[in-house]
Short mmCIF file of C-alpha atoms in Angstrom, two decimals:
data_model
loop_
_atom_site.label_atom_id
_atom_site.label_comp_id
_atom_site.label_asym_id
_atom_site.label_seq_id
_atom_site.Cartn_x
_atom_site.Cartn_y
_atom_site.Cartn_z
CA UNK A 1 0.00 0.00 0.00
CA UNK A 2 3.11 2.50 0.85
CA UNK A 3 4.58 1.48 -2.47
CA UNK A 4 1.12 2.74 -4.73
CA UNK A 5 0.86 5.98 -2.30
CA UNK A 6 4.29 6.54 -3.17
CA UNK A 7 3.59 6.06 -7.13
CA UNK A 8 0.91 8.06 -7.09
CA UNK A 9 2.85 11.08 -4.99
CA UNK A 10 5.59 10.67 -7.96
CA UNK A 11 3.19 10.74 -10.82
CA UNK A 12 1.53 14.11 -9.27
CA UNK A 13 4.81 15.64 -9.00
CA UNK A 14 5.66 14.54 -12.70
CA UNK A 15 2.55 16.09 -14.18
CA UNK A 16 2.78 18.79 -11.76
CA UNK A 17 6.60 19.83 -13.24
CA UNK A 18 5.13 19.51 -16.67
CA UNK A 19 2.57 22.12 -16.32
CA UNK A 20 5.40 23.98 -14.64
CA UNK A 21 7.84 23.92 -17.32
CA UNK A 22 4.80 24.57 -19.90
CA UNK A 23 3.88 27.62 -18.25
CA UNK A 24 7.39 29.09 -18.02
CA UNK A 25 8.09 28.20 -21.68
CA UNK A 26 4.60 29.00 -22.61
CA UNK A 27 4.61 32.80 -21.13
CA UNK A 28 8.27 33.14 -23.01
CA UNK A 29 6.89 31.84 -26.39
CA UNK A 30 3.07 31.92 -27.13
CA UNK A 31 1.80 35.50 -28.46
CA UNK A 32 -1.28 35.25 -26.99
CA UNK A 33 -1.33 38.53 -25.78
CA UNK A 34 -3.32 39.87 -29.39
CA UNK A 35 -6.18 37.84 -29.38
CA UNK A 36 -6.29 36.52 -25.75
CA UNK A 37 -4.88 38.81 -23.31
CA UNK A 38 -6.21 37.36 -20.58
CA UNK A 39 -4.94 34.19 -21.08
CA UNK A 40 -1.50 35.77 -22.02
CA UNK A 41 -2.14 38.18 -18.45
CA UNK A 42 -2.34 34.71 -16.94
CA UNK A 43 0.61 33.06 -18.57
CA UNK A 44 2.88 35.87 -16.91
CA UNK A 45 1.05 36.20 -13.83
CA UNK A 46 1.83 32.25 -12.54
CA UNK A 47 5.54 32.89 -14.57
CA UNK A 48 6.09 35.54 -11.83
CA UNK A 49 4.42 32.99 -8.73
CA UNK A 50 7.05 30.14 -10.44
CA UNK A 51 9.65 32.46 -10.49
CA UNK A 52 9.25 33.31 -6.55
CA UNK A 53 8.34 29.87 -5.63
CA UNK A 54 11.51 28.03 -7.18
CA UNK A 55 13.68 31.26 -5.85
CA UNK A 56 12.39 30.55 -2.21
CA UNK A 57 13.00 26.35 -2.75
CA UNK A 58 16.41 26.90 -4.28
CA UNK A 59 17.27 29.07 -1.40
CA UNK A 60 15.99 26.88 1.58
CA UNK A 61 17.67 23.81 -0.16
CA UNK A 62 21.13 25.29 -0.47
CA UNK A 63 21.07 26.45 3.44
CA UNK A 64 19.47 23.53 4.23
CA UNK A 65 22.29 21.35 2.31
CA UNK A 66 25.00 23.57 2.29
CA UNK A 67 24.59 23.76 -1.29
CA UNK A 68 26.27 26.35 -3.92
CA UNK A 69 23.77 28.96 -4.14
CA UNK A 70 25.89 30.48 -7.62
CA UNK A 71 26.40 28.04 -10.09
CA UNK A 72 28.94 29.39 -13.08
CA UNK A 73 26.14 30.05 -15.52
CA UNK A 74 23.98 32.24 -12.44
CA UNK A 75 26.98 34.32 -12.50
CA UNK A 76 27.54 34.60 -16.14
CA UNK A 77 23.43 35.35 -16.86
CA UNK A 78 23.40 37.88 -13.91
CA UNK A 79 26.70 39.35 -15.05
CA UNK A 80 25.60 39.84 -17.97
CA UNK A 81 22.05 41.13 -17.45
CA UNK A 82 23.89 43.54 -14.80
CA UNK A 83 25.99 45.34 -18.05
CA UNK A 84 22.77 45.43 -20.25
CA UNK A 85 21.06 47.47 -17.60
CA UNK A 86 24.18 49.55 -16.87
CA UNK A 87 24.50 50.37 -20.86
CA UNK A 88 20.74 50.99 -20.73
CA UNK A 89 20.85 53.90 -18.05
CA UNK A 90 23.50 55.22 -19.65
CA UNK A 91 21.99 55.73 -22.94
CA UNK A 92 18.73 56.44 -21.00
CA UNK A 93 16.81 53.31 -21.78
CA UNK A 94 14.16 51.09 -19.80
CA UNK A 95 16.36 48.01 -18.53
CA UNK A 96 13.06 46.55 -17.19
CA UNK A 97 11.99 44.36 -20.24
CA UNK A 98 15.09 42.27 -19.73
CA UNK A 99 14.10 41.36 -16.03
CA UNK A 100 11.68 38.92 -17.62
CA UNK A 101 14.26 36.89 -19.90
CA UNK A 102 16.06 36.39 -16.86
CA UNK A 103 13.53 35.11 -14.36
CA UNK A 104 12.39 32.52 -16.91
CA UNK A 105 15.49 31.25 -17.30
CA UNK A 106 16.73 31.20 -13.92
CA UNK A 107 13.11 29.73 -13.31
CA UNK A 108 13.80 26.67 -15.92
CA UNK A 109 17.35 26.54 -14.11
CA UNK A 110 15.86 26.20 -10.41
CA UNK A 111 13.11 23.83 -10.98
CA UNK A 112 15.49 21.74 -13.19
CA UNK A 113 18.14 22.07 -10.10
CA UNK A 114 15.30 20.55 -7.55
CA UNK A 115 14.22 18.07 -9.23
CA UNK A 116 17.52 16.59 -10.93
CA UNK A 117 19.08 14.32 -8.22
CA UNK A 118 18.31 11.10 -9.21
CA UNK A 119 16.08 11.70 -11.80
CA UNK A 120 18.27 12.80 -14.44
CA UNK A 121 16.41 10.79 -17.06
CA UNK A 122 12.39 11.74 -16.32
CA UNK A 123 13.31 15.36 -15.87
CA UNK A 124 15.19 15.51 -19.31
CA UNK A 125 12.16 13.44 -20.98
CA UNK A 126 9.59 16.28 -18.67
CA UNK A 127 11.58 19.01 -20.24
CA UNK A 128 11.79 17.89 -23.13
CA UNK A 129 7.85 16.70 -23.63
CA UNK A 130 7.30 20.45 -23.20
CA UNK A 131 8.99 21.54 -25.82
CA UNK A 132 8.31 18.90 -28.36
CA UNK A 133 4.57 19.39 -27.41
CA UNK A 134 4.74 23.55 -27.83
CA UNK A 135 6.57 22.43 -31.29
CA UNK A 136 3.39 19.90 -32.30
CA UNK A 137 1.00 22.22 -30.96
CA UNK A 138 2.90 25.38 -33.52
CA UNK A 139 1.96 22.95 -36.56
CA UNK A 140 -1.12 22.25 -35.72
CA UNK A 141 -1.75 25.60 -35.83
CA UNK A 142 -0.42 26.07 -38.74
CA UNK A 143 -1.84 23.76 -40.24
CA UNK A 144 -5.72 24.19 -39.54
CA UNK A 145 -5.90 27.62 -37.45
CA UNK A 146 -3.48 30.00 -39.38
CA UNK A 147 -5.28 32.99 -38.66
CA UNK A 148 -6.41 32.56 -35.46
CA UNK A 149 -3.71 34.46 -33.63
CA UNK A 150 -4.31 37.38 -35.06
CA UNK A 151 -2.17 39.92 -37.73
CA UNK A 152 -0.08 42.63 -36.20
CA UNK A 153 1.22 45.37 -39.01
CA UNK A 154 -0.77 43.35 -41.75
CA UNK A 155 1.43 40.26 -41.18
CA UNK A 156 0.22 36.68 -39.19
CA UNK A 157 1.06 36.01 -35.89
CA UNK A 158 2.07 32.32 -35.00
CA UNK A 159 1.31 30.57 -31.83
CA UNK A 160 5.25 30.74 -30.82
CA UNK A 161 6.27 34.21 -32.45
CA UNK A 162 5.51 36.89 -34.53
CA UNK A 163 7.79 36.00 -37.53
CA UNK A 164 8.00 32.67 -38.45
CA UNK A 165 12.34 33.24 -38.89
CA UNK A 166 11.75 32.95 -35.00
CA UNK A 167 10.95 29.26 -34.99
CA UNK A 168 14.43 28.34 -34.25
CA UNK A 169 14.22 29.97 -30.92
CA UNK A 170 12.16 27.21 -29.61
CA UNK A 171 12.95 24.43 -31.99
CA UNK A 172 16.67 24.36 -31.53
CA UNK A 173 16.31 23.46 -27.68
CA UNK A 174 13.79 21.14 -28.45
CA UNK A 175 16.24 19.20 -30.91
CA UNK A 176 18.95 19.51 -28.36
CA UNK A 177 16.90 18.29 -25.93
CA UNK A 178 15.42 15.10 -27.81
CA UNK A 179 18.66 14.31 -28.83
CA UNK A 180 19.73 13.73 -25.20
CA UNK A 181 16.54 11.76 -24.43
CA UNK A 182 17.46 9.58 -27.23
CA UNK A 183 21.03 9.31 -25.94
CA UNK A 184 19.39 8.01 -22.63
CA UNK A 185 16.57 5.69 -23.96
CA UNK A 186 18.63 4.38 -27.37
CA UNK A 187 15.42 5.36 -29.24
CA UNK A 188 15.31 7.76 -32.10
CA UNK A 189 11.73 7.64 -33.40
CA UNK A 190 10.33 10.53 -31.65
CA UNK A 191 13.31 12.32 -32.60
CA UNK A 192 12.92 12.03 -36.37
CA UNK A 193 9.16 12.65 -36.12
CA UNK A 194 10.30 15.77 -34.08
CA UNK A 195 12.89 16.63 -36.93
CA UNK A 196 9.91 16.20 -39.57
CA UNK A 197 7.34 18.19 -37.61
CA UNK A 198 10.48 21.29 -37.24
CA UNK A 199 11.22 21.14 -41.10
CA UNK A 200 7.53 21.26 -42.19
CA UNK A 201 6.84 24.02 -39.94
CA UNK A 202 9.62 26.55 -41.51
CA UNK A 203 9.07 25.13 -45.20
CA UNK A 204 5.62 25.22 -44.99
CA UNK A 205 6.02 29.43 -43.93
CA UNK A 206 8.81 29.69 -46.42
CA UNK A 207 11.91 30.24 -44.03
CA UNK A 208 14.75 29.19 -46.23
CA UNK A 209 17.79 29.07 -43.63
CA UNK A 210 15.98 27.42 -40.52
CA UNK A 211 14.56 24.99 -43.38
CA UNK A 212 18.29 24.22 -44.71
CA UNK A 213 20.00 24.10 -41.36
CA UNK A 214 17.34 21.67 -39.44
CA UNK A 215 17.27 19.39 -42.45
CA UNK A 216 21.02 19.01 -42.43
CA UNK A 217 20.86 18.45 -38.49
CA UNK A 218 18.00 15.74 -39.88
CA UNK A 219 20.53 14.02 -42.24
CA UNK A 220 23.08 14.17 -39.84
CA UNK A 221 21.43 12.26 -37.20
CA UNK A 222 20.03 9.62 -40.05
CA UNK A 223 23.71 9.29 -41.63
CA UNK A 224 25.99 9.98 -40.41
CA UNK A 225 27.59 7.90 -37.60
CA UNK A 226 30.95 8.31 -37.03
CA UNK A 227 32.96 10.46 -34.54
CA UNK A 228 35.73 11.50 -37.81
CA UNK A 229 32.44 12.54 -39.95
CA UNK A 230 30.90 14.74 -37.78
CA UNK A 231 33.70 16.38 -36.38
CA UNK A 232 35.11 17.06 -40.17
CA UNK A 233 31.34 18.66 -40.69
CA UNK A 234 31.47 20.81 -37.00
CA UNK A 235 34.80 22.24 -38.77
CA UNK A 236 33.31 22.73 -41.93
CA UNK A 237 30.56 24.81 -40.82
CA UNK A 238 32.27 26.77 -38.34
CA UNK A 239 34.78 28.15 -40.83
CA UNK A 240 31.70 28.78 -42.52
CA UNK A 241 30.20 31.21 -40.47
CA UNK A 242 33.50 32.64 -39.78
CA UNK A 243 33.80 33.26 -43.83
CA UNK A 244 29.97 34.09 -44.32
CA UNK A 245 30.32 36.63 -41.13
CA UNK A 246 33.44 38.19 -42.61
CA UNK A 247 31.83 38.40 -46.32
CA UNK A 248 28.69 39.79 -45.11
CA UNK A 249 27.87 40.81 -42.11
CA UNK A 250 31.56 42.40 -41.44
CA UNK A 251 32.51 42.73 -45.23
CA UNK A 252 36.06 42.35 -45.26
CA UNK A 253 36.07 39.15 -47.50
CA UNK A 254 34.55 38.65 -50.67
CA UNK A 255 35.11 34.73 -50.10
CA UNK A 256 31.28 34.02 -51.17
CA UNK A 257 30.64 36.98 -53.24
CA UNK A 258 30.89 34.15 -56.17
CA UNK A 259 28.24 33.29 -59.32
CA UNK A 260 27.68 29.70 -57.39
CA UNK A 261 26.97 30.87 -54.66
CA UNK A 262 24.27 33.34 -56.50
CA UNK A 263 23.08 31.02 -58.19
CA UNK A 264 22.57 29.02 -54.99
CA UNK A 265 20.85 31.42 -52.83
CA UNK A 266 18.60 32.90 -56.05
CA UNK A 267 17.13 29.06 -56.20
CA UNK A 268 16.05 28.96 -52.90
CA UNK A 269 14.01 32.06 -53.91
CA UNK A 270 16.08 34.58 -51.85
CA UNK A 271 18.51 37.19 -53.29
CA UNK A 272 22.54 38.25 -51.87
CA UNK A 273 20.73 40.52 -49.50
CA UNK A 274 19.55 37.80 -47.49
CA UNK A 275 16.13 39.82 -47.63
CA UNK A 276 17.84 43.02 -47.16
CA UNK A 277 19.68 42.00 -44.22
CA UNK A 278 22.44 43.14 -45.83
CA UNK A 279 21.42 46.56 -45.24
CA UNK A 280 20.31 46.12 -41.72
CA UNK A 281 24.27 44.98 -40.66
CA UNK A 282 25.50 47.82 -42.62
CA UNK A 283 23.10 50.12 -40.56
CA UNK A 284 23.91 48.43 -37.34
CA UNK A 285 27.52 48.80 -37.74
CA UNK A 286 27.63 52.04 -38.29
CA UNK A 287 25.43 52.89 -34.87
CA UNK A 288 28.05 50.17 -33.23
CA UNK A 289 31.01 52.33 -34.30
CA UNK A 290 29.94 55.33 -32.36
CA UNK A 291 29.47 53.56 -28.98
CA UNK A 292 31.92 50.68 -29.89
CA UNK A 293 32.75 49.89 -26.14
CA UNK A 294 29.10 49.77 -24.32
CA UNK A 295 26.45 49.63 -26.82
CA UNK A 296 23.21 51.48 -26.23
CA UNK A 297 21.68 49.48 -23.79
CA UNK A 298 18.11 47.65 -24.38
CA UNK A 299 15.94 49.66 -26.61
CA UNK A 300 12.48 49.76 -27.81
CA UNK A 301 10.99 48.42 -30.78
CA UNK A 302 10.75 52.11 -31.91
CA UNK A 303 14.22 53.13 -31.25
CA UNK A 304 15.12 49.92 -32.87
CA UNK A 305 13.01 51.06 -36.23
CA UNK A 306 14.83 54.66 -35.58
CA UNK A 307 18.29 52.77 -35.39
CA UNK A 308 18.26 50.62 -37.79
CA UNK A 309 16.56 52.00 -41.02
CA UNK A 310 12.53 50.31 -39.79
CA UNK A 311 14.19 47.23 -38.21
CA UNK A 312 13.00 45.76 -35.11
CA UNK A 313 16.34 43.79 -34.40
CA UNK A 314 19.75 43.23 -35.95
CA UNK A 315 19.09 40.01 -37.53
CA UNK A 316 22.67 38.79 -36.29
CA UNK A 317 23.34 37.41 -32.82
CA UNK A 318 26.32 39.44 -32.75
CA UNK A 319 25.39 42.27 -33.68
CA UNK A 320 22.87 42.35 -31.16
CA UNK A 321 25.09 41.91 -28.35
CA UNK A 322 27.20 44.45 -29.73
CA UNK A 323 24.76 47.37 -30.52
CA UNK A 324 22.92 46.26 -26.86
CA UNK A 325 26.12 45.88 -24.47
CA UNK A 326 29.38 47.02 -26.68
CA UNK A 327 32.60 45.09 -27.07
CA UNK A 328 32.09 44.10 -23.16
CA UNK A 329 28.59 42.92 -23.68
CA UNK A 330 29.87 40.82 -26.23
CA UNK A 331 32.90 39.58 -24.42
CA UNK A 332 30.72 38.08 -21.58
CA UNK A 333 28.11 36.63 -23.67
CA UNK A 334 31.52 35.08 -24.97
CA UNK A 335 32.14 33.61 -22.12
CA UNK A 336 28.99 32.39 -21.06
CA UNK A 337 28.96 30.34 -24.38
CA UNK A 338 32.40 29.35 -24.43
CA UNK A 339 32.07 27.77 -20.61
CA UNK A 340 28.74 26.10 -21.71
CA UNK A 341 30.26 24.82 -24.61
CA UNK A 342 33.10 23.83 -22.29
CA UNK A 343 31.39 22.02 -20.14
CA UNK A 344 29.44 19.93 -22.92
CA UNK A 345 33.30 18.99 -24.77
CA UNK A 346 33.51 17.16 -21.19
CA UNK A 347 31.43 14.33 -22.35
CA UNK A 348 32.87 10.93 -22.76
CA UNK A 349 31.32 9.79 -25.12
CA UNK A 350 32.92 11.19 -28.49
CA UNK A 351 29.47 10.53 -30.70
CA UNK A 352 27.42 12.21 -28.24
CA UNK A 353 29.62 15.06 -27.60
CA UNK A 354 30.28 15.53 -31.38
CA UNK A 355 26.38 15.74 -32.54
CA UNK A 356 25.20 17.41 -29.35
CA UNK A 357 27.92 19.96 -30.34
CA UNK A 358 26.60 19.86 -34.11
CA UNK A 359 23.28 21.30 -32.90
CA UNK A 360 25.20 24.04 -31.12
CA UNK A 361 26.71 25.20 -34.31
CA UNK A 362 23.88 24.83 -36.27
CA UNK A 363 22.22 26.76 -33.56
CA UNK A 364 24.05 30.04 -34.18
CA UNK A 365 25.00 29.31 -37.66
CA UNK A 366 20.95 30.35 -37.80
CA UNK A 367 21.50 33.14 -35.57
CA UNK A 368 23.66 34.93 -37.79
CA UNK A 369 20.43 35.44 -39.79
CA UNK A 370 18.19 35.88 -36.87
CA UNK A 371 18.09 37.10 -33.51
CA UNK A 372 16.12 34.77 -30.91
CA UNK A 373 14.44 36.62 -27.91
CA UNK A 374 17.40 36.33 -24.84
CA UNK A 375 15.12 34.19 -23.25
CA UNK A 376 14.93 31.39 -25.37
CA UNK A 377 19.37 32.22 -25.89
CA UNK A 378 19.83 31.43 -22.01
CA UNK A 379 18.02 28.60 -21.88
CA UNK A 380 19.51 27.11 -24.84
CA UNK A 381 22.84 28.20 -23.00
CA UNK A 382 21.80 26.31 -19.54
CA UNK A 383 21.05 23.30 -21.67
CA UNK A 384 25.02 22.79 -23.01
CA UNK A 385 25.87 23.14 -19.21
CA UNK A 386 23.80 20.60 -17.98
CA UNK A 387 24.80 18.10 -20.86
CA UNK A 388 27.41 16.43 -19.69
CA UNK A 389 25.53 15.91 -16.16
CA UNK A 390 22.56 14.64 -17.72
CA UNK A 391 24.63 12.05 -20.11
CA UNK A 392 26.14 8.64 -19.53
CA UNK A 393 28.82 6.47 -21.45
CA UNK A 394 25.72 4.80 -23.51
CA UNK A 395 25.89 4.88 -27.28
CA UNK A 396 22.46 5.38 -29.27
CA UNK A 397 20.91 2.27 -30.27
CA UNK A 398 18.97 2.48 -33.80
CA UNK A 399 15.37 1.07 -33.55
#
């Protein structure tokens, strides 16, 4: 009789985390707020009471365990939040919108910190149920209800962002995530039907680099197998984006300024502007240059437009840290991803390590077209530190 009371305690705690985790990722995602505000009022209302809650447990557990209340990446995201609102009030700027991106994440962080001992495998599948679900859910509604969240400017609002190039922001850690359930279990089905689901969704609204990059994280997991391949393709595209950044966004290089590569990009329906992004780097490096060393802080959507010729963001994950924090706020976002990426080359297992770090790449190869909210960039950053801790020395089985 103890034994079932005991179940039953365990699988109210499981569902209970699930809704937890749903809300949290929920409030950072769903744009509800246009044609349901109350339900996107209520989203960030029980956020906030998560927030607060998982604060007060992750408090009373360290004193009561003598735990580490600062873990490395607490001190990274909080160091780096702190400069963002320091360049802010110095260019005069609201820091409070940021307070949000960092509550969630800390939120996902805590509960994940709580729960973890013992459990390593449940909470990654929890986690990562979430996700995959706000992924299925996207489709569906893209599928049969469009429309339904609304327009905003004349163009549609999805369940999970305002521009469908924003897909990525939830996808990627939903990938990264199923790959290290598979990793646990040794099955890979509801990882390719994820992978279908995430290249549907950004053909479907006509997002050509999301579309290209996912699919070759698709073919990757299907094909390739070896520890030599995939470390010869991690190379391969990370010179890439060091030539593509270099040609384009920082045009120093004419390296792909080629008729194949033209040709290329003009069959996927796009032109060498990357849909004028072009011109949006070439605006926001000219606003870098004259506050090279802080940035101008966080800015709204209106001094964004003013800033960059009617753009709303920089379209390049560098440039964003750049233009919000400087050369400093850039250097510690550095860091943060260097020590995350650190701590996920710790794991013993070369495969795992290899395509877990594939993802990773692929990750901000699509942020040098796009910038993700922070949010979504934290969390995606708390899930390469907690790789290695939520891995074992057991290869992938193929089912």
């Amino acid at each position: 009789m103890g034994n079932i009371n005991r179940s039953i305690v365990l699988s109210f705690r499981d569902v209970l985390l699930w809704f937890t985790f749903f809300i949290v990722i929920g409030s950072a995602c769903f744009q509800t707020q246009y044609k349901f505000p109350l339900l996107f009022a209520l989203f960030n209302i029980l956020s906030k009471v998560i927030f607060v809650t998982s604060l007060i447990l992750h408090i009373i557990r360290c004193l009561r365990y003598k735990k580490q209340f600062f873990t490395k990446y607490d001190i990274l995201l909080l160091l780096l939040f702190s400069w963002l609102v320091c360049s802010s009030i110095l260019n005069g700027h609201s820091w409070i919108m940021q307070v949000p991106f960092v509550m969630k994440s800390l939120s996902i962080r805590y509960i994940f910190t709580l729960y973890t001992p013992n459990r390593k495998e449940k909470i990654i599948t929890i986690l990562s149920s979430v996700f995959t679900f706000i992924v299925y859910l996207n489709f569906f509604q893209l599928l049969f209800f469009s429309s339904i969240m609304g327009y905003v400017d004349g163009d549609k609002v999805y369940l999970i962002s305002t521009n469908y190039n924003q897909f990525g922001a939830v996808f990627m850690p939903a990938i990264f995530l199923k790959i290290i359930e598979s990793f646990q279990t040794g099955y890979k089905r509801s990882l390719i039907l994820l992978f279908v689901v995430c290249v549907a969704s950004v053909a479907i609204e006509g997002s050509a680099t999301a579309t290209i990059s996912i699919l070759l994280l698709l073919l990757t997991v299907v094909f390739v197998k070896k520890y030599f391949f995939l470390k010869v393709e991690n190379i391969s595209i990370l010179v890439g984006i060091v030539l593509f950044f270099f040609t384009f966004v920082l045009p120093v290089l004419s390296i792909f300024n080629v008729p194949f590569v033209s040709s290329f990009v003009e069959g996927l329906g796009k032109d060498m502007t990357f849909s004028h992004r072009t011109s949006i780097w070439i605006y926001a490096l000219f606003q870098i240059s004259y506050s090279p060393l802080i940035g101008y802080g966080v800015c709204d959507k209106e001094w964004f437009q003013f800033l960059l010729s009617n753009a709303v963001n920089t379209h390049n994950v560098i440039l964003h840290f750049l233009i919000q924090g400087g050369g400093v706020g850039l250097l510690i976002f550095a860091v943060f991803v260097y020590i995350g990426i650190k701590q996920l080359l710790s794991i013993q297992d070369k495969y795992q390590r290899e395509l877990l770090l594939t993802v990773v790449i692929v990750f901000f190869l699509m942020s040098q077209f796009e910038v993700y909210t922070n949010t979504f960039i934290y969390i995606f950053i708390f899930l390469m530190f907690i790789s290695k801790e939520m891995l074992t020395c057991k290869f992938i089985e193929n089912v």
